[in-house]
CSV table of C-alpha atoms in Angstrom, one decimal:
chain,number,residue,atom,x,y,z
A,1,ASP,CA,1.6,-15.6,4.2
A,2,ILE,CA,-1.7,-14.5,4.6
A,3,GLN,CA,-3.6,-14.7,1.9
A,4,MET,CA,-6.6,-11.6,1.3
A,5,THR,CA,-8.8,-13.1,-1.2
A,6,GLN,CA,-11.0,-10.0,-2.4
A,7,SER,CA,-14.8,-10.2,-4.0
A,8,PRO,CA,-15.8,-9.3,-6.8
A,9,SER,CA,-13.1,-8.8,-9.0
A,10,SER,CA,-15.6,-6.0,-11.1
A,11,LEU,CA,-18.9,-4.6,-10.8
A,12,SER,CA,-21.2,-2.1,-12.8
A,13,ALA,CA,-23.3,0.1,-11.0
A,14,SER,CA,-25.1,2.8,-11.1
A,15,VAL,CA,-24.7,6.3,-9.3
A,16,GLY,CA,-27.0,6.0,-6.3
A,17,ASP,CA,-26.3,2.4,-5.9
A,18,ARG,CA,-25.3,0.8,-2.8
A,19,VAL,CA,-21.9,-1.1,-3.4
A,20,ALA,CA,-19.6,-3.6,-1.4
A,21,ILE,CA,-16.5,-5.1,-1.7
A,22,THR,CA,-15.9,-8.1,0.5
A,23,CYS,CA,-11.6,-9.2,1.5
A,24,ARG,CA,-11.4,-12.5,3.4
A,25,ALA,CA,-8.6,-13.6,5.7
A,26,SER,CA,-6.8,-16.6,5.6
A,27,GLN,CA,-5.7,-16.8,9.5
A,28,ASP,CA,-6.6,-13.7,12.0
A,29,ILE,CA,-5.8,-10.8,11.2
A,30,ARG,CA,-7.1,-8.8,13.6
A,31,ASN,CA,-8.9,-5.3,12.9
A,32,HIS,CA,-5.2,-4.7,10.9
A,33,LEU,CA,-7.1,-3.8,7.6
A,34,GLY,CA,-7.1,-1.2,5.1
A,35,TRP,CA,-9.1,0.1,2.9
A,36,TYR,CA,-7.6,2.2,-0.2
A,37,GLN,CA,-9.1,4.0,-3.3
A,38,GLN,CA,-6.8,4.2,-6.8
A,39,LYS,CA,-7.7,5.6,-9.6
A,40,PRO,CA,-5.2,5.6,-12.7
A,41,GLY,CA,-2.1,7.1,-12.3
A,42,LYS,CA,-2.4,8.3,-9.5
A,43,ALA,CA,-1.6,6.8,-5.8
A,44,PRO,CA,-3.7,4.5,-4.0
A,45,LYS,CA,-5.1,6.4,-1.0
A,46,ARG,CA,-6.4,5.5,2.2
A,47,LEU,CA,-10.1,5.2,2.8
A,48,ILE,CA,-10.7,3.3,5.8
A,49,TYR,CA,-8.0,2.0,8.7
A,50,THR,CA,-8.0,-0.3,11.6
A,51,ALA,CA,-11.3,-2.4,9.6
A,52,SER,CA,-14.1,0.5,10.3
A,53,THR,CA,-11.9,4.4,10.6
A,54,LEU,CA,-12.8,6.5,8.3
A,55,GLN,CA,-9.6,8.2,7.3
A,56,SER,CA,-9.9,11.9,7.8
A,57,GLY,CA,-10.8,13.9,4.9
A,58,VAL,CA,-13.6,11.0,3.3
A,59,PRO,CA,-16.5,11.2,2.7
A,60,SER,CA,-19.0,9.4,4.9
A,61,ARG,CA,-20.8,7.1,2.0
A,62,PHE,CA,-17.7,5.1,2.6
A,63,SER,CA,-17.7,2.6,5.9
A,64,GLY,CA,-16.2,-0.8,6.5
A,65,SER,CA,-16.8,-3.2,8.7
A,66,GLU,CA,-16.0,-6.7,10.1
A,67,SER,CA,-16.9,-10.1,10.7
A,68,GLY,CA,-14.4,-12.7,12.2
A,69,THR,CA,-12.1,-12.8,8.8
A,70,GLU,CA,-14.2,-10.9,6.6
A,71,PHE,CA,-14.2,-7.1,5.9
A,72,THR,CA,-16.2,-5.6,4.1
A,73,LEU,CA,-17.0,-1.9,2.3
A,74,THR,CA,-19.8,-0.5,1.6
A,75,ILE,CA,-20.4,2.9,-0.5
A,76,SER,CA,-23.7,3.6,0.4
A,77,SER,CA,-24.7,6.0,-2.8
A,78,LEU,CA,-22.2,5.9,-5.3
A,79,GLN,CA,-20.9,8.8,-6.7
A,80,PRO,CA,-19.3,10.2,-10.2
A,81,GLU,CA,-16.3,10.6,-8.2
A,82,ASP,CA,-16.1,7.0,-6.9
A,83,PHE,CA,-15.7,5.1,-10.0
A,84,ALA,CA,-11.7,3.4,-9.5
A,85,THR,CA,-10.5,0.3,-8.5
A,86,TYR,CA,-10.6,-0.7,-4.6
A,87,TYR,CA,-8.0,-2.4,-2.6
A,88,CYS,CA,-7.6,-4.3,0.7
A,89,LEU,CA,-4.2,-4.1,3.1
A,90,GLN,CA,-3.9,-6.6,5.7
A,91,TYR,CA,-1.0,-5.1,8.0
A,92,ASN,CA,-1.3,-7.6,10.9
A,93,THR,CA,1.5,-9.9,10.1
A,94,TYR,CA,4.7,-9.4,7.4
A,95,PRO,CA,4.7,-10.5,4.7
A,96,TRP,CA,2.1,-7.1,4.5
A,97,THR,CA,-0.6,-8.6,1.3
A,98,PHE,CA,-3.2,-6.4,-0.8
A,99,GLY,CA,-6.1,-8.2,-2.0
A,100,GLN,CA,-6.4,-8.0,-5.9
A,101,GLY,CA,-8.6,-5.3,-6.1
A,102,THR,CA,-12.2,-4.6,-7.3
A,103,THR,CA,-13.0,-2.1,-10.0
A,104,VAL,CA,-16.2,0.0,-10.2
A,105,GLU,CA,-17.7,1.0,-13.2
A,106,ILE,CA,-20.4,3.1,-14.3
A,107,LYS,CA,-23.1,0.9,-15.7
B,1,GLU,CA,2.0,18.7,4.6
B,2,VAL,CA,3.5,15.8,4.4
B,3,GLN,CA,5.6,15.0,1.7
B,4,LEU,CA,7.3,12.3,0.4
B,5,VAL,CA,9.9,12.0,-3.0
B,6,GLU,CA,11.1,8.9,-4.2
B,7,SER,CA,13.6,9.2,-6.3
B,8,GLY,CA,16.3,6.7,-7.9
B,9,GLY,CA,14.8,4.7,-10.2
B,10,ALA,CA,15.7,3.8,-13.7
B,11,LEU,CA,16.5,1.7,-16.5
B,12,VAL,CA,18.9,-1.2,-15.7
B,13,GLN,CA,20.3,-4.2,-16.4
B,14,PRO,CA,19.0,-7.5,-15.0
B,15,GLY,CA,21.7,-9.0,-12.3
B,16,ARG,CA,22.1,-5.0,-11.1
B,17,SER,CA,21.6,-2.7,-8.8
B,18,LEU,CA,19.8,0.3,-7.5
B,19,ARG,CA,19.9,2.1,-4.4
B,20,LEU,CA,16.1,4.0,-3.8
B,21,SER,CA,15.9,6.8,-2.4
B,22,CYS,CA,13.2,8.9,-0.4
B,23,ALA,CA,13.2,12.1,1.6
B,24,THR,CA,10.2,13.4,3.5
B,25,SER,CA,9.3,16.7,5.2
B,26,GLY,CA,6.3,18.0,7.3
B,27,PHE,CA,6.1,14.9,10.1
B,28,SER,CA,8.8,14.0,12.8
B,29,PHE,CA,10.1,11.2,10.7
B,30,ASP,CA,11.3,9.3,14.2
B,31,ASP,CA,8.1,8.6,15.2
B,32,TYR,CA,6.6,6.7,11.9
B,33,ALA,CA,6.7,3.8,10.6
B,34,MET,CA,7.3,3.4,6.9
B,35,GLN,CA,7.5,1.5,4.6
B,36,TRP,CA,8.2,0.8,0.4
B,37,ILE,CA,5.1,-0.8,-1.8
B,38,ARG,CA,5.3,-1.2,-5.9
B,39,GLN,CA,3.3,-1.3,-8.8
B,40,ALA,CA,3.9,-3.3,-11.8
B,41,PRO,CA,2.6,-1.7,-14.7
B,42,GLY,CA,-1.9,-2.8,-15.7
B,43,LYS,CA,-1.3,-5.0,-11.9
B,44,GLY,CA,-2.5,-4.1,-8.3
B,45,PRO,CA,0.1,-2.8,-5.4
B,46,GLU,CA,2.3,-5.5,-4.1
B,47,TRP,CA,3.6,-4.5,-0.1
B,48,VAL,CA,7.5,-4.6,-1.1
B,49,SER,CA,9.2,-3.9,2.7
B,50,GLY,CA,8.5,-1.7,5.7
B,51,LEU,CA,10.4,-1.0,8.9
B,52,ASN,CA,9.1,0.7,12.1
B,53,TRP,CA,10.2,3.8,13.4
B,54,ASN,CA,13.4,2.6,15.1
B,55,SER,CA,14.3,0.1,12.9
B,56,ASN,CA,13.7,-2.9,15.4
B,57,SER,CA,11.1,-4.4,13.2
B,58,ILE,CA,11.4,-4.7,9.2
B,59,GLY,CA,9.5,-6.8,6.9
B,60,TYR,CA,10.2,-7.8,3.6
B,61,ALA,CA,8.0,-9.4,0.8
B,62,ASP,CA,9.2,-13.3,-0.2
B,63,SER,CA,9.6,-12.2,-3.8
B,64,VAL,CA,12.7,-9.9,-2.6
B,65,LYS,CA,13.5,-10.9,0.4
B,66,GLY,CA,17.6,-11.8,0.4
B,67,ARG,CA,18.1,-9.0,-2.4
B,68,PHE,CA,16.3,-5.8,-0.7
B,69,THR,CA,17.1,-4.6,1.9
B,70,ILE,CA,15.1,-1.1,3.7
B,71,SER,CA,16.7,1.5,5.9
B,72,ARG,CA,16.0,4.6,7.0
B,73,ASP,CA,18.1,7.7,7.9
B,74,ALA,CA,16.9,9.9,10.4
B,75,ALA,CA,19.1,12.7,10.5
B,76,LYS,CA,18.7,13.1,6.9
B,77,ASN,CA,14.3,12.2,7.1
B,78,SER,CA,14.9,10.0,4.5
B,79,LEU,CA,14.1,5.8,3.6
B,80,TYR,CA,16.2,3.5,1.3
B,81,LEU,CA,16.0,0.7,-0.8
B,82,GLN,CA,18.5,-0.8,-1.2
B,83,MET,CA,17.9,-3.2,-4.5
B,84,ASP,CA,20.5,-6.3,-5.6
B,85,SER,CA,20.3,-8.8,-8.1
B,86,LEU,CA,17.8,-7.1,-10.3
B,87,ARG,CA,15.1,-9.1,-12.3
B,88,VAL,CA,13.0,-8.2,-14.9
B,89,GLU,CA,9.7,-8.9,-12.6
B,90,ASP,CA,11.0,-6.4,-10.3
B,91,THR,CA,9.9,-3.9,-12.9
B,92,ALA,CA,7.6,-1.0,-10.9
B,93,LEU,CA,6.6,2.2,-9.6
B,94,TYR,CA,8.4,1.9,-6.8
B,95,TYR,CA,6.3,4.3,-4.0
B,96,CYS,CA,7.6,5.3,-0.6
B,97,ALA,CA,4.5,5.1,2.3
B,98,LYS,CA,4.2,6.8,5.7
B,99,GLY,CA,2.1,4.9,8.2
B,100,GLY,CA,-0.9,6.4,9.9
B,101,THR,CA,-0.4,6.1,13.9
B,102,GLU,CA,-1.3,1.9,13.3
B,103,TRP,CA,1.2,1.6,10.7
B,104,SER,CA,-1.1,1.2,7.2
B,105,PRO,CA,0.2,3.3,5.1
B,106,GLU,CA,-1.5,6.7,4.9
B,107,ASN,CA,0.7,9.0,3.1
B,108,TRP,CA,2.0,8.1,-0.6
B,109,GLY,CA,5.2,9.8,-2.6
B,110,GLN,CA,4.4,10.0,-6.7
B,111,GLY,CA,6.6,7.0,-7.1
B,112,THR,CA,9.9,6.5,-8.8
B,113,LEU,CA,10.2,4.3,-11.8
B,114,VAL,CA,12.6,0.8,-12.2
B,115,THR,CA,12.6,-0.8,-15.4
B,116,VAL,CA,14.7,-3.9,-15.3
B,117,SER,CA,15.9,-5.1,-18.7
B,118,SER,CA,18.3,-6.4,-21.1
């Protein structure tokens, strides 16, 4: 099975900060990587798919990039509504696997 | 508007069976891959099972392989998950999700709660 190693597990940041979250795949997943945001009591919401394609309706401060088997979600200027938990998901090979999650907290 | 409504969650004893359903509307059900994803209390999401538009490609998490069966009924625009030999560790909120054009889950339901306990 493909392992997705996500880091950091949590981070504290201020409004306006630039933050980056990384997922590393244990093997090649091409660009079959999605990023999801989850707030308490809600279903996950897709932000990015195919590693770097912004989901319709998602603010442009969110972006995704890839370098080999390493994938990064960047929030260019953190907003109050961005404090949440973020997960990556590889959907290249069954079984699909999520990263362990990154909780973004207010500093 | 895409709508996914899960049902069938319940409190069941270990070893028993349960069938989850996901009623869909607002899109052409025949054209999209569908997934079941679960989330145990206080944990991250775990992909459980998925299938493509015509059920020719089906996958399961190792933790449920041989116990769970996914299926879809185009006539009813519905997705199902037959869960047998349930274990305490299957306790979770189960989400139904619709894939986007490139398969990754784009739309999610609100979930149905499965609790396995004696």
